[in-house]
Amino acid sequence: MTEAILLVGGKGTRLRPLTMHTPKPMVPAAGVPFLTHQLARARAAGVEHIVLATSYLAEVFEPYFGDGSALGLHLEYVTEVEPLGTGGAIRNVASRLRSAPDEPVLIFNGDILTGLDIEALVDTHRTTGADVSLHLTRVEDPRAFGLVPTDATGRVTAFLEKPQTPEEIVTDQINAGAYVFNRSVIDSIPADRPVSVERETFPGLLAAGAHLQGMVDSTYWLDLGTPQAFVRGSADLVLGRAPSPAVPGRCGDRLVLDTAEVAPDAKLTGGTVIGAGAVVEPGARVDGSTVLDGAVIEAGAQVRDSLVGAGARIGARTVLEGAVIGDGAFVGADNELRAGARIWCGARIDAASIRFSSDQ
Ligand code: GTP
């Protein structure tokens, strides 16, 4: 039985203010902490033992997931004293692994939503006899990613981090953040210092002649590192476009958690999720958005492709589009926030004080 490591210790700076008090993997997507979807998908692929590599806000994981038995898993937690980066985090949990040196260990970045065929990745690893196998996906604009060209047999030929010039963009295949490592390769990563698996371990292995195998799987894939992507991913889970056994309810246009109150004439569309104890007042429209627990959307407000934090309040007739409202923030009536606006946790915006400039 293959075991897995989940990397969940990043600071999630791109997702602020949502990650000020909550680590990225614990931010709710489709009604449950995002990590639940990854754990449930790994379990469905036959993984039973998972070690969580924690660092930033490490203390919140274990109280929520415990020993993992509710998900049919055996979970362990290892916290870094100082953040060790992706490679250092993998090495730091090695003592908890049960696999023999030549056995495969799955490794997942904790912020990727994907329909990857996990078992196929392990099969590819076994049949090719690789030291490390990587899930690769194809993207239209690869500039923000790590490019991974392969030869005709799928063997990795180079690692090119965040290419900028057209000459550097030699492939549209990118590192999708899921790997299979032979256990012995994990043990060979230097211990007790920060290591980047993408920038140091992979290029180093390649230079040393190791066999790194790429498997292109072009099913659903999204890096939930930015607010826009996070909101999109949550909506896709609710809509059923992104597969997860952990969505609490039937997939469809909306997901309203048990204790939420939604006025009969409020309109919820596009994979919107309304969290426990949240309130949506009459005439409000919420499309493709995530409204976290205890938030209030007042009468006639229009919320689109936005994330409203826990306990936040959106005033009457206010328009949000592509906005992120931090936990406990208050946005008064008749405001207009668009295009990546971020309101910090607990901030207060008076009524009718923000308008979108291109409207004038
Ligand atoms: P940004 O700050 O917004 O870039 O996000 P991030 O901190 O999550 O970094 P990134 O998206 O590059 O991290 C990829 C994965 O590795 C995520 O699942 C992180 O949680 C995880 N990760 C990054 N750095 C560390 C680390 O030092 N320790 C551990 N345990 N995990 C890490």
Tab-separated table of N, CA and C in Angstrom, residues 285-291 295-298 300-309 312-326 329-332 334-343 349 354-356:
chain	number	residue	atom	x	y	z
A	285	ARG	N	-27.915	38.674	-4.869
A	285	ARG	CA	-27.498	37.706	-5.884
A	285	ARG	C	-26.065	37.320	-5.610
A	286	VAL	N	-25.794	36.031	-5.582
A	286	VAL	CA	-24.433	35.559	-5.327
A	286	VAL	C	-24.091	34.545	-6.407
A	287	ASP	N	-23.069	34.838	-7.189
A	287	ASP	CA	-22.724	33.996	-8.340
A	287	ASP	C	-21.254	33.563	-8.265
A	288	GLY	N	-20.995	32.287	-8.387
A	288	GLY	CA	-19.621	31.762	-8.456
A	288	GLY	C	-18.761	32.159	-7.271
A	289	SER	N	-19.354	32.290	-6.096
A	289	SER	CA	-18.637	32.854	-4.949
A	289	SER	C	-18.657	31.929	-3.744
A	290	THR	N	-17.747	32.196	-2.826
A	290	THR	CA	-17.675	31.455	-1.571
A	290	THR	C	-18.001	32.414	-0.435
A	291	VAL	N	-19.032	32.099	0.330
A	291	VAL	CA	-19.421	32.906	1.492
A	291	VAL	C	-19.173	32.018	2.709
A	295	ALA	N	-21.101	34.696	7.704
A	295	ALA	CA	-21.081	35.977	6.974
A	295	ALA	C	-22.515	36.400	6.662
A	296	VAL	N	-22.699	37.702	6.406
A	296	VAL	CA	-24.032	38.217	6.090
A	296	VAL	C	-23.969	38.989	4.779
A	297	ILE	N	-24.849	38.645	3.840
A	297	ILE	CA	-24.969	39.384	2.576
A	297	ILE	C	-26.316	40.106	2.668
A	298	GLU	N	-26.269	41.424	2.786
A	298	GLU	CA	-27.516	42.156	3.023
A	298	GLU	C	-28.353	42.295	1.750
A	300	GLY	N	-30.259	42.958	-1.530
A	300	GLY	CA	-29.939	43.582	-2.818
A	300	GLY	C	-28.462	43.629	-3.158
A	301	ALA	N	-27.600	43.070	-2.328
A	301	ALA	CA	-26.165	43.066	-2.662
A	301	ALA	C	-25.918	42.115	-3.841
A	302	GLN	N	-24.883	42.400	-4.623
A	302	GLN	CA	-24.530	41.534	-5.751
A	302	GLN	C	-23.088	41.094	-5.592
A	303	VAL	N	-22.893	39.797	-5.483
A	303	VAL	CA	-21.568	39.246	-5.197
A	303	VAL	C	-21.209	38.270	-6.304
A	304	ARG	N	-20.107	38.531	-6.984
A	304	ARG	CA	-19.741	37.671	-8.103
A	304	ARG	C	-18.258	37.310	-8.036
A	305	ASP	N	-17.930	36.035	-8.254
A	305	ASP	CA	-16.531	35.556	-8.282
A	305	ASP	C	-15.726	36.103	-7.106
A	306	SER	N	-16.329	36.127	-5.940
A	306	SER	CA	-15.696	36.742	-4.770
A	306	SER	C	-15.684	35.787	-3.600
A	307	LEU	N	-14.853	36.121	-2.625
A	307	LEU	CA	-14.803	35.329	-1.401
A	307	LEU	C	-15.098	36.235	-0.210
A	308	VAL	N	-16.119	35.877	0.546
A	308	VAL	CA	-16.510	36.666	1.715
A	308	VAL	C	-16.121	35.859	2.954
A	309	GLY	N	-15.219	36.408	3.746
A	309	GLY	CA	-14.647	35.688	4.886
A	309	GLY	C	-15.647	35.422	6.000
A	312	ALA	N	-17.926	38.073	8.064
A	312	ALA	CA	-17.896	39.391	7.406
A	312	ALA	C	-19.328	39.817	7.064
A	313	ARG	N	-19.516	41.118	6.829
A	313	ARG	CA	-20.858	41.626	6.490
A	313	ARG	C	-20.759	42.501	5.247
A	314	ILE	N	-21.620	42.219	4.262
A	314	ILE	CA	-21.642	42.989	3.020
A	314	ILE	C	-22.941	43.780	3.008
A	315	GLY	N	-22.830	45.109	2.964
A	315	GLY	CA	-24.007	45.972	3.112
A	315	GLY	C	-24.966	45.900	1.936
A	316	ALA	N	-26.158	46.438	2.166
A	316	ALA	CA	-27.216	46.420	1.156
A	316	ALA	C	-26.745	47.082	-0.144
A	317	ARG	N	-27.100	46.480	-1.234
A	317	ARG	CA	-26.845	46.983	-2.600
A	317	ARG	C	-25.360	47.078	-2.951
A	318	THR	N	-24.496	46.650	-2.096
A	318	THR	CA	-23.061	46.687	-2.431
A	318	THR	C	-22.762	45.670	-3.529
A	319	VAL	N	-21.840	46.038	-4.428
A	319	VAL	CA	-21.451	45.157	-5.528
A	319	VAL	C	-20.023	44.676	-5.290
A	320	LEU	N	-19.839	43.368	-5.304
A	320	LEU	CA	-18.488	42.790	-5.229
A	320	LEU	C	-18.264	41.975	-6.491
A	321	GLU	N	-17.139	42.195	-7.138
A	321	GLU	CA	-16.811	41.351	-8.289
A	321	GLU	C	-15.313	41.064	-8.254
A	322	GLY	N	-14.951	39.800	-8.146
A	322	GLY	CA	-13.543	39.432	-8.056
A	322	GLY	C	-12.875	40.021	-6.830
A	323	ALA	N	-13.599	40.125	-5.714
A	323	ALA	CA	-13.070	40.743	-4.491
A	323	ALA	C	-12.874	39.684	-3.398
A	324	VAL	N	-12.013	39.998	-2.449
A	324	VAL	CA	-11.800	39.137	-1.286
A	324	VAL	C	-12.037	39.967	-0.044
A	325	ILE	N	-12.948	39.526	0.788
A	325	ILE	CA	-13.276	40.247	2.013
A	325	ILE	C	-12.804	39.386	3.188
A	326	GLY	N	-11.884	39.925	3.957
A	326	GLY	CA	-11.301	39.161	5.064
A	326	GLY	C	-12.310	38.827	6.148
A	329	ALA	N	-14.657	41.371	8.378
A	329	ALA	CA	-14.653	42.737	7.820
A	329	ALA	C	-16.095	43.213	7.627
A	330	PHE	N	-16.245	44.529	7.564
A	330	PHE	CA	-17.573	45.118	7.383
A	330	PHE	C	-17.509	46.053	6.179
A	331	VAL	N	-18.318	45.777	5.169
A	331	VAL	CA	-18.386	46.657	3.997
A	331	VAL	C	-19.787	47.260	4.006
A	332	GLY	N	-19.863	48.570	4.220
A	332	GLY	CA	-21.163	49.235	4.338
A	332	GLY	C	-21.960	49.177	3.036
A	334	ASP	N	-24.013	50.194	-0.402
A	334	ASP	CA	-23.772	51.007	-1.609
A	334	ASP	C	-22.299	51.223	-1.925
A	335	ASN	N	-21.482	50.216	-1.716
A	335	ASN	CA	-20.087	50.264	-2.181
A	335	ASN	C	-19.943	49.413	-3.429
A	336	GLU	N	-18.813	49.589	-4.085
A	336	GLU	CA	-18.547	48.818	-5.291
A	336	GLU	C	-17.078	48.426	-5.285
A	337	LEU	N	-16.807	47.138	-5.180
A	337	LEU	CA	-15.426	46.653	-5.111
A	337	LEU	C	-15.209	45.640	-6.217
A	338	ARG	N	-14.241	45.905	-7.068
A	338	ARG	CA	-14.043	45.004	-8.204
A	338	ARG	C	-12.573	44.635	-8.383
A	339	ALA	N	-12.341	43.734	-9.345
A	339	ALA	CA	-11.020	43.478	-9.911
A	339	ALA	C	-9.908	43.275	-8.894
A	340	GLY	N	-10.055	42.260	-8.064
A	340	GLY	CA	-8.959	41.900	-7.166
A	340	GLY	C	-8.875	42.726	-5.899
A	341	ALA	N	-9.906	43.532	-5.597
A	341	ALA	CA	-9.893	44.307	-4.344
A	341	ALA	C	-9.813	43.355	-3.160
A	342	ARG	N	-8.986	43.706	-2.179
A	342	ARG	CA	-8.869	42.859	-0.983
A	342	ARG	C	-9.103	43.718	0.254
A	343	ILE	N	-10.045	43.334	1.054
A	343	ILE	CA	-10.330	44.042	2.300
A	343	ILE	C	-9.793	43.190	3.447
A	349	ILE	N	-15.431	49.441	6.078
A	349	ILE	CA	-15.608	50.372	4.960
A	349	ILE	C	-16.968	51.032	5.141
A	354	ILE	N	-16.741	53.617	-1.604
A	354	ILE	CA	-15.849	53.141	-2.677
A	354	ILE	C	-16.651	52.873	-3.942
A	355	ARG	N	-16.177	53.477	-5.026
A	355	ARG	CA	-16.778	53.273	-6.353
A	355	ARG	C	-15.676	52.794	-7.277
A	356	PHE	N	-16.050	52.122	-8.320
A	356	PHE	CA	-15.084	51.625	-9.282
A	356	PHE	C	-14.827	52.725	-10.308
